[in-house]
Every structure is written in structure tokens, then in C-alpha cells.
PDB file of C-alpha atoms in Angstrom:
ATOM      1  CA  MET A 833      54.850   3.545 -41.636  1.00  0.00           C
ATOM      2  CA  ASP A 834      52.602   2.930 -44.525  1.00  0.00           C
ATOM      3  CA  CYS A 835      51.299   6.537 -45.252  1.00  0.00           C
ATOM      4  CA  SER A 836      47.667   5.196 -46.501  1.00  0.00           C
ATOM      5  CA  THR A 837      46.891   4.185 -42.743  1.00  0.00           C
ATOM      6  CA  PRO A 838      47.601   6.328 -39.577  1.00  0.00           C
ATOM      7  CA  PHE A 839      48.995   3.237 -37.813  1.00  0.00           C
ATOM      8  CA  ALA A 840      52.437   1.966 -37.130  1.00  0.00           C
ATOM      9  CA  PRO A 841      53.920  -1.358 -38.326  1.00  0.00           C
ATOM     10  CA  ARG A 842      53.499  -4.271 -35.640  1.00  0.00           C
ATOM     11  CA  GLY A 843      56.953  -3.763 -33.212  1.00  0.00           C
ATOM     12  CA  ASP A 844      58.197  -6.775 -31.105  1.00  0.00           C
ATOM     13  CA  LYS A 845      56.138  -8.208 -27.940  1.00  0.00           C
ATOM     14  CA  LYS A 846      57.635  -5.291 -25.790  1.00  0.00           C
ATOM     15  CA  SER A 847      56.833  -2.500 -27.932  1.00  0.00           C
ATOM     16  CA  VAL A 848      53.458  -3.375 -28.407  1.00  0.00           C
ATOM     17  CA  GLU A 849      52.794  -3.922 -24.966  1.00  0.00           C
ATOM     18  CA  GLU A 850      54.264  -1.140 -23.541  1.00  0.00           C
ATOM     19  CA  GLY A 851      55.095   1.165 -26.552  1.00  0.00           C
ATOM     20  CA  LEU A 852      52.794   4.090 -27.349  1.00  0.00           C
ATOM     21  CA  GLU A 853      52.779   3.620 -30.699  1.00  0.00           C
ATOM     22  CA  PHE A 854      49.314   2.490 -32.391  1.00  0.00           C
ATOM     23  CA  ALA A 855      50.182  -0.829 -34.173  1.00  0.00           C
ATOM     24  CA  PRO A 856      46.481  -2.734 -34.401  1.00  0.00           C
ATOM     25  CA  LYS A 857      46.325  -6.372 -34.990  1.00  0.00           C
ATOM     26  CA  PHE A 858      44.001  -7.301 -37.680  1.00  0.00           C
ATOM     27  CA  ASP A 859      43.324 -11.178 -37.920  1.00  0.00           C
ATOM     28  CA  GLN A 860      43.337 -13.189 -41.228  1.00  0.00           C
ATOM     29  CA  ASP A 861      40.005 -11.649 -42.472  1.00  0.00           C
ATOM     30  CA  GLY A 862      41.836  -8.130 -41.629  1.00  0.00           C
ATOM     31  CA  LEU A 863      39.659  -7.528 -39.027  1.00  0.00           C
ATOM     32  CA  ILE A 864      39.820  -6.251 -35.409  1.00  0.00           C
ATOM     33  CA  PRO A 865      37.021  -6.655 -32.834  1.00  0.00           C
ATOM     34  CA  ALA A 866      35.422  -3.418 -31.294  1.00  0.00           C
ATOM     35  CA  LEU A 867      33.026  -3.594 -28.112  1.00  0.00           C
ATOM     36  CA  ALA A 868      30.911  -0.219 -28.000  1.00  0.00           C
ATOM     37  CA  MET A 869      30.148   0.919 -24.816  1.00  0.00           C
ATOM     38  CA  ASP A 870      27.800   3.600 -23.385  1.00  0.00           C
ATOM     39  CA  ALA A 871      30.741   6.460 -22.384  1.00  0.00           C
ATOM     40  CA  SER A 872      28.485   7.427 -19.541  1.00  0.00           C
ATOM     41  CA  THR A 873      26.854   4.425 -18.429  1.00  0.00           C
ATOM     42  CA  LYS A 874      29.426   1.478 -19.111  1.00  0.00           C
ATOM     43  CA  GLU A 875      26.814  -0.543 -20.297  1.00  0.00           C
ATOM     44  CA  PRO A 876      28.163  -2.693 -23.068  1.00  0.00           C
ATOM     45  CA  LEU A 877      26.078  -1.736 -26.621  1.00  0.00           C
ATOM     46  CA  MET A 878      27.136  -4.099 -29.327  1.00  0.00           C
ATOM     47  CA  LEU A 879      30.410  -5.779 -30.820  1.00  0.00           C
ATOM     48  CA  ALA A 880      31.147  -5.576 -34.224  1.00  0.00           C
ATOM     49  CA  TYR A 881      34.485  -5.811 -36.615  1.00  0.00           C
ATOM     50  CA  MET A 882      36.581  -3.137 -38.217  1.00  0.00           C
ATOM     51  CA  ASN A 883      39.328  -3.191 -40.958  1.00  0.00           C
ATOM     52  CA  ALA A 884      42.031  -0.806 -41.237  1.00  0.00           C
ATOM     53  CA  GLU A 885      40.331   1.606 -43.216  1.00  0.00           C
ATOM     54  CA  SER A 886      37.216   1.846 -41.278  1.00  0.00           C
ATOM     55  CA  LEU A 887      39.046   2.437 -38.180  1.00  0.00           C
ATOM     56  CA  ARG A 888      40.902   5.034 -40.129  1.00  0.00           C
ATOM     57  CA  ARG A 889      37.763   6.948 -41.219  1.00  0.00           C
ATOM     58  CA  THR A 890      36.677   6.466 -37.233  1.00  0.00           C
ATOM     59  CA  LEU A 891      39.369   8.163 -36.026  1.00  0.00           C
ATOM     60  CA  GLU A 892      38.987  10.836 -38.452  1.00  0.00           C
ATOM     61  CA  ILE A 893      35.280  11.886 -38.451  1.00  0.00           C
ATOM     62  CA  GLY A 894      35.067  10.591 -34.852  1.00  0.00           C
ATOM     63  CA  GLU A 895      32.177   8.391 -35.242  1.00  0.00           C
ATOM     64  CA  ALA A 896      31.908   4.655 -35.483  1.00  0.00           C
ATOM     65  CA  VAL A 897      32.463   2.827 -38.867  1.00  0.00           C
ATOM     66  CA  TYR A 898      32.496  -0.566 -38.632  1.00  0.00           C
ATOM     67  CA  TRP A 899      33.144  -3.284 -41.523  1.00  0.00           C
ATOM     68  CA  SER A 900      29.703  -5.414 -42.073  1.00  0.00           C
ATOM     69  CA  ARG A 901      31.069  -8.928 -42.329  1.00  0.00           C
ATOM     70  CA  SER A 902      27.340  -9.917 -43.360  1.00  0.00           C
ATOM     71  CA  ARG A 903      26.967  -7.441 -46.273  1.00  0.00           C
ATOM     72  CA  GLN A 904      30.762  -7.022 -46.884  1.00  0.00           C
ATOM     73  CA  GLU A 905      30.875  -3.080 -46.700  1.00  0.00           C
ATOM     74  CA  PHE A 906      31.526  -0.206 -44.503  1.00  0.00           C
ATOM     75  CA  TRP A 907      29.265   0.620 -42.046  1.00  0.00           C
ATOM     76  CA  HIS A 908      29.005   3.794 -40.879  1.00  0.00           C
ATOM     77  CA  LYS A 909      26.882   3.205 -37.736  1.00  0.00           C
ATOM     78  CA  GLY A 910      23.512   5.204 -37.484  1.00  0.00           C
ATOM     79  CA  ALA A 911      23.928   6.444 -41.547  1.00  0.00           C
ATOM     80  CA  THR A 912      20.364   4.796 -42.220  1.00  0.00           C
ATOM     81  CA  SER A 913      18.740   5.014 -38.623  1.00  0.00           C
ATOM     82  CA  GLY A 914      20.488   8.156 -37.281  1.00  0.00           C
ATOM     83  CA  HIS A 915      21.544   6.409 -34.229  1.00  0.00           C
ATOM     84  CA  THR A 916      25.148   7.467 -34.574  1.00  0.00           C
ATOM     85  CA  GLN A 917      27.791   6.702 -31.940  1.00  0.00           C
ATOM     86  CA  LYS A 918      29.933   9.279 -31.255  1.00  0.00           C
ATOM     87  CA  ILE A 919      33.286   8.108 -30.422  1.00  0.00           C
ATOM     88  CA  VAL A 920      34.531   9.675 -26.522  1.00  0.00           C
ATOM     89  CA  GLU A 921      37.313   7.145 -26.107  1.00  0.00           C
ATOM     90  CA  ILE A 922      38.979   4.515 -27.896  1.00  0.00           C
ATOM     91  CA  ARG A 923      40.895   1.835 -25.951  1.00  0.00           C
ATOM     92  CA  THR A 924      43.100  -0.750 -26.951  1.00  0.00           C
ATOM     93  CA  ASP A 925      44.418  -3.977 -25.590  1.00  0.00           C
ATOM     94  CA  CYS A 926      47.879  -5.365 -24.478  1.00  0.00           C
ATOM     95  CA  ASP A 927      48.726  -7.061 -27.683  1.00  0.00           C
ATOM     96  CA  GLN A 928      46.845  -4.612 -29.537  1.00  0.00           C
ATOM     97  CA  ASP A 929      44.343  -6.704 -30.998  1.00  0.00           C
ATOM     98  CA  ALA A 930      40.841  -5.793 -29.652  1.00  0.00           C
ATOM     99  CA  LEU A 931      39.373  -2.125 -29.284  1.00  0.00           C
ATOM    100  CA  ILE A 932      36.742  -0.521 -26.828  1.00  0.00           C
ATOM    101  CA  LEU A 933      35.154   1.985 -28.103  1.00  0.00           C
ATOM    102  CA  LEU A 934      33.303   4.439 -25.326  1.00  0.00           C
ATOM    103  CA  VAL A 935      30.498   6.308 -27.438  1.00  0.00           C
ATOM    104  CA  ASP A 936      27.779   8.906 -26.967  1.00  0.00           C
ATOM    105  CA  GLN A 937      24.698   6.659 -28.462  1.00  0.00           C
ATOM    106  CA  ALA A 938      22.615   9.179 -30.357  1.00  0.00           C
ATOM    107  CA  GLY A 939      18.815   8.275 -30.848  1.00  0.00           C
ATOM    108  CA  ALA A 940      17.126   5.507 -29.074  1.00  0.00           C
ATOM    109  CA  GLY A 941      19.671   2.612 -28.947  1.00  0.00           C
ATOM    110  CA  ALA A 942      22.349   0.669 -30.766  1.00  0.00           C
ATOM    111  CA  CYS A 943      20.773  -2.609 -31.509  1.00  0.00           C
ATOM    112  CA  HIS A 944      18.851  -3.250 -34.840  1.00  0.00           C
ATOM    113  CA  THR A 945      16.312  -5.331 -33.096  1.00  0.00           C
ATOM    114  CA  GLY A 946      14.879  -2.097 -31.613  1.00  0.00           C
ATOM    115  CA  ARG A 947      16.749  -1.944 -28.034  1.00  0.00           C
ATOM    116  CA  SER A 948      19.241   0.291 -26.639  1.00  0.00           C
ATOM    117  CA  SER A 949      21.588  -2.494 -26.522  1.00  0.00           C
ATOM    118  CA  CYS A 950      22.164  -5.532 -28.021  1.00  0.00           C
ATOM    119  CA  PHE A 951      23.720  -7.723 -25.030  1.00  0.00           C
ATOM    120  CA  TYR A 952      19.496  -8.177 -23.626  1.00  0.00           C
ATOM    121  CA  ARG A 953      19.964 -11.420 -22.726  1.00  0.00           C
ATOM    122  CA  LYS A 954      21.836 -13.464 -20.033  1.00  0.00           C
ATOM    123  CA  VAL A 955      22.870 -16.495 -20.092  1.00  0.00           C
ATOM    124  CA  GLU A 956      21.636 -19.168 -17.488  1.00  0.00           C
ATOM    125  CA  ALA A 957      23.664 -21.478 -16.470  1.00  0.00           C
ATOM    126  CA  PRO A 958      22.120 -25.286 -17.248  1.00  0.00           C
ATOM    127  CA  GLY A 959      21.416 -28.075 -14.840  1.00  0.00           C
ATOM    128  CA  ALA A 960      23.225 -31.191 -15.629  1.00  0.00           C
ATOM    129  CA  GLY A 961      22.446 -32.588 -18.985  1.00  0.00           C
ATOM    130  CA  LYS A 962      19.957 -29.465 -19.670  1.00  0.00           C
ATOM    131  CA  SER A 963      20.584 -27.076 -22.248  1.00  0.00           C
ATOM    132  CA  ALA A 964      21.494 -23.828 -21.473  1.00  0.00           C
ATOM    133  CA  GLN A 965      18.731 -21.021 -21.397  1.00  0.00           C
ATOM    134  CA  LEU A 966      18.455 -17.043 -22.142  1.00  0.00           C
ATOM    135  CA  VAL A 967      16.953 -14.408 -19.640  1.00  0.00           C
ATOM    136  CA  PRO A 968      16.026 -11.373 -20.870  1.00  0.00           C
ATOM    137  CA  ILE A 969      17.341  -8.276 -18.778  1.00  0.00           C
ATOM    138  CA  GLY A 970      15.771  -4.968 -19.409  1.00  0.00           C
ATOM    139  CA  GLY A 971      15.622  -5.293 -23.287  1.00  0.00           C
ATOM    140  CA  GLU A 972      12.173  -3.383 -23.680  1.00  0.00           C
ATOM    141  CA  LYS A 973      12.255  -2.329 -27.740  1.00  0.00           C
ATOM    142  CA  THR A 974      13.106   1.340 -27.673  1.00  0.00           C
ATOM    143  CA  PHE A 975      12.624   1.931 -31.124  1.00  0.00           C
ATOM    144  CA  ASP A 976      10.537   0.300 -34.141  1.00  0.00           C
ATOM    145  CA  PRO A 977      13.170  -1.178 -36.130  1.00  0.00           C
ATOM    146  CA  GLY A 978      10.394  -1.070 -39.227  1.00  0.00           C
ATOM    147  CA  GLN A 979      10.112   2.714 -38.917  1.00  0.00           C
ATOM    148  CA  VAL A 980      13.752   3.269 -38.591  1.00  0.00           C
ATOM    149  CA  TYR A 981      15.025   1.124 -41.171  1.00  0.00           C
ATOM    150  CA  GLY A 982      11.964   0.759 -43.545  1.00  0.00           C
ATOM    151  CA  LYS A 983      11.692  -2.669 -43.359  1.00  0.00           C
ATOM    152  CA  PRO A 984       8.800  -5.063 -41.697  1.00  0.00           C
TER     153      PRO A 984
ATOM    154  CA  MET B 422      20.354 -31.190 -29.038  1.00  0.00           C
ATOM    155  CA  ASP B 423      23.937 -32.209 -28.954  1.00  0.00           C
ATOM    156  CA  CYS B 424      24.061 -34.133 -25.530  1.00  0.00           C
ATOM    157  CA  SER B 425      27.808 -33.399 -25.182  1.00  0.00           C
ATOM    158  CA  THR B 426      27.541 -29.363 -25.107  1.00  0.00           C
ATOM    159  CA  PRO B 427      24.431 -27.388 -23.291  1.00  0.00           C
ATOM    160  CA  PHE B 428      23.714 -25.536 -26.407  1.00  0.00           C
ATOM    161  CA  ALA B 429      20.927 -25.482 -28.796  1.00  0.00           C
ATOM    162  CA  PRO B 430      21.553 -25.515 -32.644  1.00  0.00           C
ATOM    163  CA  ARG B 431      21.436 -22.297 -34.465  1.00  0.00           C
ATOM    164  CA  GLY B 432      17.347 -21.902 -35.460  1.00  0.00           C
ATOM    165  CA  ASP B 433      16.211 -18.793 -37.735  1.00  0.00           C
ATOM    166  CA  LYS B 434      16.881 -15.277 -37.371  1.00  0.00           C
ATOM    167  CA  LYS B 435      14.105 -14.822 -35.219  1.00  0.00           C
ATOM    168  CA  SER B 436      14.805 -17.544 -33.210  1.00  0.00           C
ATOM    169  CA  VAL B 437      18.268 -16.442 -32.615  1.00  0.00           C
ATOM    170  CA  GLU B 438      17.301 -13.014 -32.052  1.00  0.00           C
ATOM    171  CA  GLU B 439      13.911 -13.028 -30.391  1.00  0.00           C
ATOM    172  CA  GLY B 440      14.197 -16.889 -28.537  1.00  0.00           C
ATOM    173  CA  LEU B 441      15.370 -17.973 -24.914  1.00  0.00           C
ATOM    174  CA  GLU B 442      17.328 -20.504 -26.306  1.00  0.00           C
ATOM    175  CA  PHE B 443      21.095 -20.200 -26.244  1.00  0.00           C
ATOM    176  CA  ALA B 444      22.688 -20.915 -29.389  1.00  0.00           C
ATOM    177  CA  PRO B 445      25.842 -19.162 -29.457  1.00  0.00           C
ATOM    178  CA  LYS B 446      27.806 -19.159 -33.219  1.00  0.00           C
ATOM    179  CA  PHE B 447      30.947 -20.086 -33.086  1.00  0.00           C
ATOM    180  CA  ASP B 448      33.228 -18.839 -35.901  1.00  0.00           C
ATOM    181  CA  GLN B 449      35.259 -20.602 -38.876  1.00  0.00           C
ATOM    182  CA  ASP B 450      37.871 -21.290 -36.042  1.00  0.00           C
ATOM    183  CA  GLY B 451      35.257 -22.412 -33.564  1.00  0.00           C
ATOM    184  CA  LEU B 452      35.757 -19.414 -31.554  1.00  0.00           C
ATOM    185  CA  ILE B 453      33.465 -16.817 -30.150  1.00  0.00           C
ATOM    186  CA  PRO B 454      34.596 -13.381 -28.502  1.00  0.00           C
ATOM    187  CA  ALA B 455      34.083 -12.866 -24.629  1.00  0.00           C
ATOM    188  CA  LEU B 456      34.863  -9.472 -23.318  1.00  0.00           C
ATOM    189  CA  ALA B 457      35.101  -9.629 -19.946  1.00  0.00           C
ATOM    190  CA  MET B 458      34.042  -6.512 -17.201  1.00  0.00           C
ATOM    191  CA  ASP B 459      34.309  -6.054 -14.041  1.00  0.00           C
ATOM    192  CA  ALA B 460      31.170  -6.916 -12.579  1.00  0.00           C
ATOM    193  CA  SER B 461      31.293  -3.685  -9.918  1.00  0.00           C
ATOM    194  CA  THR B 462      32.633  -0.870 -12.006  1.00  0.00           C
ATOM    195  CA  LYS B 463      31.877  -2.055 -15.772  1.00  0.00           C
ATOM    196  CA  GLU B 464      35.254  -1.385 -16.360  1.00  0.00           C
ATOM    197  CA  PRO B 465      36.358  -3.440 -19.277  1.00  0.00           C
ATOM    198  CA  LEU B 466      39.205  -6.182 -18.570  1.00  0.00           C
ATOM    199  CA  MET B 467      40.204  -7.949 -21.430  1.00  0.00           C
ATOM    200  CA  LEU B 468      38.662  -9.638 -24.787  1.00  0.00           C
ATOM    201  CA  ALA B 469      39.921 -13.252 -25.076  1.00  0.00           C
ATOM    202  CA  TYR B 470      37.990 -16.398 -26.975  1.00  0.00           C
ATOM    203  CA  MET B 471      36.254 -19.449 -26.043  1.00  0.00           C
ATOM    204  CA  ASN B 472      35.236 -22.519 -27.955  1.00  0.00           C
ATOM    205  CA  ALA B 473      32.226 -24.513 -27.563  1.00  0.00           C
ATOM    206  CA  GLU B 474      33.815 -26.800 -24.341  1.00  0.00           C
ATOM    207  CA  SER B 475      35.773 -23.539 -23.219  1.00  0.00           C
ATOM    208  CA  LEU B 476      32.100 -22.326 -22.777  1.00  0.00           C
ATOM    209  CA  ARG B 477      30.672 -25.420 -21.174  1.00  0.00           C
ATOM    210  CA  ARG B 478      33.167 -25.441 -18.747  1.00  0.00           C
ATOM    211  CA  THR B 479      32.846 -21.789 -17.654  1.00  0.00           C
ATOM    212  CA  LEU B 480      28.871 -22.207 -17.652  1.00  0.00           C
ATOM    213  CA  GLU B 481      30.055 -25.533 -15.031  1.00  0.00           C
ATOM    214  CA  ILE B 482      32.545 -24.202 -12.728  1.00  0.00           C
ATOM    215  CA  GLY B 483      31.507 -20.678 -12.503  1.00  0.00           C
ATOM    216  CA  GLU B 484      34.880 -19.081 -13.450  1.00  0.00           C
ATOM    217  CA  ALA B 485      36.402 -18.134 -16.937  1.00  0.00           C
ATOM    218  CA  VAL B 486      37.880 -20.628 -19.104  1.00  0.00           C
ATOM    219  CA  TYR B 487      38.769 -19.688 -22.395  1.00  0.00           C
ATOM    220  CA  TRP B 488      41.255 -21.038 -25.616  1.00  0.00           C
ATOM    221  CA  SER B 489      44.062 -19.615 -25.842  1.00  0.00           C
ATOM    222  CA  ARG B 490      44.718 -19.002 -29.726  1.00  0.00           C
ATOM    223  CA  SER B 491      48.547 -18.713 -28.969  1.00  0.00           C
ATOM    224  CA  ARG B 492      49.155 -21.900 -27.181  1.00  0.00           C
ATOM    225  CA  GLN B 493      46.106 -24.103 -28.558  1.00  0.00           C
ATOM    226  CA  GLU B 494      44.909 -25.009 -25.141  1.00  0.00           C
ATOM    227  CA  PHE B 495      42.288 -24.735 -22.618  1.00  0.00           C
ATOM    228  CA  TRP B 496      43.261 -21.502 -20.482  1.00  0.00           C
ATOM    229  CA  HIS B 497      41.358 -21.243 -17.056  1.00  0.00           C
ATOM    230  CA  LYS B 498      42.082 -17.704 -15.941  1.00  0.00           C
ATOM    231  CA  GLY B 499      44.177 -17.457 -13.191  1.00  0.00           C
ATOM    232  CA  ALA B 500      44.923 -20.966 -13.156  1.00  0.00           C
ATOM    233  CA  THR B 501      48.978 -20.225 -12.742  1.00  0.00           C
ATOM    234  CA  SER B 502      48.542 -16.527 -11.439  1.00  0.00           C
ATOM    235  CA  GLY B 503      45.681 -17.350  -8.814  1.00  0.00           C
ATOM    236  CA  HIS B 504      43.650 -14.101 -10.984  1.00  0.00           C
ATOM    237  CA  THR B 505      40.729 -16.337 -11.635  1.00  0.00           C
ATOM    238  CA  GLN B 506      37.488 -14.211 -12.856  1.00  0.00           C
ATOM    239  CA  LYS B 507      34.334 -15.504 -10.536  1.00  0.00           C
ATOM    240  CA  ILE B 508      31.372 -15.230 -13.444  1.00  0.00           C
ATOM    241  CA  VAL B 509      28.691 -12.789 -12.187  1.00  0.00           C
ATOM    242  CA  GLU B 510      26.739 -13.009 -15.135  1.00  0.00           C
ATOM    243  CA  ILE B 511      27.138 -13.798 -19.126  1.00  0.00           C
ATOM    244  CA  ARG B 512      25.265 -11.780 -21.862  1.00  0.00           C
ATOM    245  CA  THR B 513      25.058 -12.639 -25.240  1.00  0.00           C
ATOM    246  CA  ASP B 514      24.188 -10.271 -28.520  1.00  0.00           C
ATOM    247  CA  CYS B 515      21.019 -10.281 -30.846  1.00  0.00           C
ATOM    248  CA  ASP B 516      22.770 -12.967 -33.101  1.00  0.00           C
ATOM    249  CA  GLN B 517      24.683 -14.669 -29.991  1.00  0.00           C
ATOM    250  CA  ASP B 518      27.987 -14.313 -32.016  1.00  0.00           C
ATOM    251  CA  ALA B 519      29.797 -12.551 -28.846  1.00  0.00           C
ATOM    252  CA  LEU B 520      29.769 -12.874 -25.013  1.00  0.00           C
ATOM    253  CA  ILE B 521      30.108 -10.509 -22.198  1.00  0.00           C
ATOM    254  CA  LEU B 522      31.171 -11.419 -19.369  1.00  0.00           C
ATOM    255  CA  LEU B 523      30.485  -9.488 -16.007  1.00  0.00           C
ATOM    256  CA  VAL B 524      32.874 -10.953 -13.659  1.00  0.00           C
ATOM    257  CA  ASP B 525      34.654 -10.749  -9.855  1.00  0.00           C
ATOM    258  CA  GLN B 526      38.381 -10.397 -10.669  1.00  0.00           C
ATOM    259  CA  ALA B 527      40.144 -12.318  -7.928  1.00  0.00           C
ATOM    260  CA  GLY B 528      44.178 -11.322  -7.193  1.00  0.00           C
ATOM    261  CA  ALA B 529      45.698  -8.144  -8.550  1.00  0.00           C
ATOM    262  CA  GLY B 530      44.442  -7.771 -12.149  1.00  0.00           C
ATOM    263  CA  ALA B 531      43.361  -9.301 -15.507  1.00  0.00           C
ATOM    264  CA  CYS B 532      46.401  -8.724 -17.541  1.00  0.00           C
ATOM    265  CA  HIS B 533      49.765 -10.288 -17.635  1.00  0.00           C
ATOM    266  CA  THR B 534      51.547  -7.284 -18.140  1.00  0.00           C
ATOM    267  CA  GLY B 535      50.811  -6.769 -14.399  1.00  0.00           C
ATOM    268  CA  ARG B 536      47.927  -4.396 -14.745  1.00  0.00           C
ATOM    269  CA  SER B 537      44.120  -4.419 -13.547  1.00  0.00           C
ATOM    270  CA  SER B 538      43.071  -4.605 -16.747  1.00  0.00           C
ATOM    271  CA  CYS B 539      44.392  -5.159 -20.416  1.00  0.00           C
ATOM    272  CA  PHE B 540      42.530  -1.732 -21.653  1.00  0.00           C
ATOM    273  CA  TYR B 541      45.278   0.799 -20.342  1.00  0.00           C
ATOM    274  CA  ARG B 542      45.781   2.622 -23.227  1.00  0.00           C
ATOM    275  CA  LYS B 543      43.839   5.073 -25.248  1.00  0.00           C
ATOM    276  CA  VAL B 544      44.319   6.144 -29.220  1.00  0.00           C
ATOM    277  CA  GLU B 545      44.871   9.818 -29.751  1.00  0.00           C
ATOM    278  CA  ALA B 546      43.513  10.740 -33.208  1.00  0.00           C
ATOM    279  CA  PRO B 547      45.981  11.573 -35.504  1.00  0.00           C
ATOM    280  CA  GLY B 548      46.618  14.705 -37.140  1.00  0.00           C
ATOM    281  CA  ALA B 549      46.395  14.772 -40.941  1.00  0.00           C
ATOM    282  CA  GLY B 550      49.593  12.625 -42.216  1.00  0.00           C
ATOM    283  CA  LYS B 551      50.577  11.774 -38.861  1.00  0.00           C
ATOM    284  CA  SER B 552      50.078   8.241 -37.102  1.00  0.00           C
ATOM    285  CA  ALA B 553      47.919   7.655 -34.568  1.00  0.00           C
ATOM    286  CA  GLN B 554      49.442   7.761 -30.799  1.00  0.00           C
ATOM    287  CA  LEU B 555      48.390   5.675 -27.487  1.00  0.00           C
ATOM    288  CA  VAL B 556      48.368   7.652 -24.017  1.00  0.00           C
ATOM    289  CA  PRO B 557      48.565   5.629 -20.977  1.00  0.00           C
ATOM    290  CA  ILE B 558      45.080   5.539 -18.795  1.00  0.00           C
ATOM    291  CA  GLY B 559      45.767   4.949 -15.016  1.00  0.00           C
ATOM    292  CA  GLY B 560      47.685   1.490 -16.175  1.00  0.00           C
ATOM    293  CA  GLU B 561      50.061   1.660 -13.221  1.00  0.00           C
ATOM    294  CA  LYS B 562      51.142  -1.694 -12.683  1.00  0.00           C
ATOM    295  CA  THR B 563      49.320  -3.880  -9.862  1.00  0.00           C
ATOM    296  CA  PHE B 564      51.625  -6.832  -9.606  1.00  0.00           C
ATOM    297  CA  ASP B 565      54.768  -8.348 -10.688  1.00  0.00           C
ATOM    298  CA  PRO B 566      54.440 -10.704 -13.724  1.00  0.00           C
ATOM    299  CA  GLY B 567      57.673 -12.271 -13.070  1.00  0.00           C
ATOM    300  CA  GLN B 568      56.724 -13.232  -9.537  1.00  0.00           C
ATOM    301  CA  VAL B 569      53.451 -14.331 -10.357  1.00  0.00           C
ATOM    302  CA  TYR B 570      53.857 -16.057 -13.392  1.00  0.00           C
ATOM    303  CA  GLY B 571      57.618 -17.206 -12.405  1.00  0.00           C
ATOM    304  CA  LYS B 572      59.044 -15.936 -15.790  1.00  0.00           C
ATOM    305  CA  PRO B 573      61.491 -12.826 -15.891  1.00  0.00           C
TER     306      PRO B 573
END
């Protein structure tokens, strides 16, 4: 194993699928998708990405640390807003190229728009030749992002 | 709008986040991640990817149609195994670059390894200098993939 990360090298298909060594697969940009869910309600909160180092830090400190693709920097969720995500459980899938984070979400919400979840709209299937529309689903704002992030 | 897909063009940040037009963002490979969850239990089942056409087909037929990155072809989930995923609800997130599928999973399970969910292992945080290990979480096989897929 590479001593700089706590992950195993990728083995063959059988060892990845049936083994108990954690050998996450990062994509061509070095990232793995991580879907955060509320550990109590199982509501999906947000989908973000981690690189190897942010995943290592997440395991180390027990709070979600993502890699911000837009800012190209580590993103300790809640460092600015106080809305940290305490890790209750991390799951990986059969081919170990995706993560589920079951978290205790601190503060009013996970979404930078001021809502508890980023998934506050559902897709309405379109009629023939029509375009698909979104419908709000209980996504009332639970905090004022201007106040929390200090931006208008 | 492009008449070949039922999606709106991407607008500015405000319209993407607060608007009700569905304008999904596909990545440089033309894909958007889609996390399927059991609509009743909210258990995460699998994470896969869709391109615009597979998303259009999903909306059209009401069953999950992914894009297989490994096979580079459309993947109507359950076409081989019978384990289709009937769409109950599709959610998108604030920046419309991720999808949640709430599904009725037909048959014994979502995972090609023979389990109900692909997320059948959790990650154990490693001790200092140690490598991270996986722990099975109720992922007993619910079907025989050899029988279902006709391969040993």
C-alpha cells in the first residue's frame, strides 16, 4: 500500500467486489462521487466529490471534506457556514467507485441556497414534444445564505 | 429548446438554482450521475450514469435507463435480469448536475453481484498508519447472478 493514503491498491474484479480491503477508484480527474444522506431520515442531502486526500481527511476527522471542482480546493463542509456533516457511516459500492455518506447534518441545512437539502425539486415527465419541468418539493429555505456566507 | 431532447438550455446561476426549467448539466463525457434509492425504504441501491438520451428514455418509459460506461451502450436496467427500476420520482439538485431516482426495484435486487443493493459494505476508519477496511452490512445474496445473467 501507498503509505501516504490509507487505501489499498486496486485488485482484480473479485477482490474489489467481494473483498474487505478499501480500494476506492478515482476517475480521470482523481475524484469519486459521494452522496451525503441524513443518517436519521435517509433524505438525500447533496452530491459532491472527493479526491484521495479529502477522503483520507474525512476518515481522519470524522466530518465530510470534499474537493471543490469549481474552486479547485479542499472543502471542509461547514467550515464557513457551521453546517458541518458528522460522519455516521460511509458505504461503498460493488466496484468501489462511489460513496454514500450517512451524516448528522449540523445547523440549518446542507445546501448553499439556504435549504436543508440540495434536492428540493423533482422532475415532471414531459408530455410529447414538451420540455420537462421541475416542481418544488418542500424546499423552503431554512436559513439565509447571505447571512451565513456573508455574501448578498 | 433543442427539440430532440426535452431539456432546457442552461441559464444563469439563479435560473438554474431557483427556476423550474429542467436544464441538467452533463459532464465532459456527456454524463450525469444518478443515485437510485428504494422509494419505500430510502435505502441507496446503486449509482450509475445517464447521458441526455438515456435520461430522455427514462422519462419516457418510466423505468431507469442508464448509460454503461464500461460497455459504452444504453443500459435499460433489468432488460437482462428482469430487475427493472420503476421510477417513482426523480429529483435534481441546486446546480442540476446530479439526479436521485426514487424507484420501485423489481425482482431480488439491484446489484449484479446478487445483492439487493450495491452498497453492501461500510468503510471502517483506519488507525494511524493502517489501511482502511470494509465491513459487510447485511449484504446477503438475494439471487444467483449466474442464473439471472446466464454467466458463471
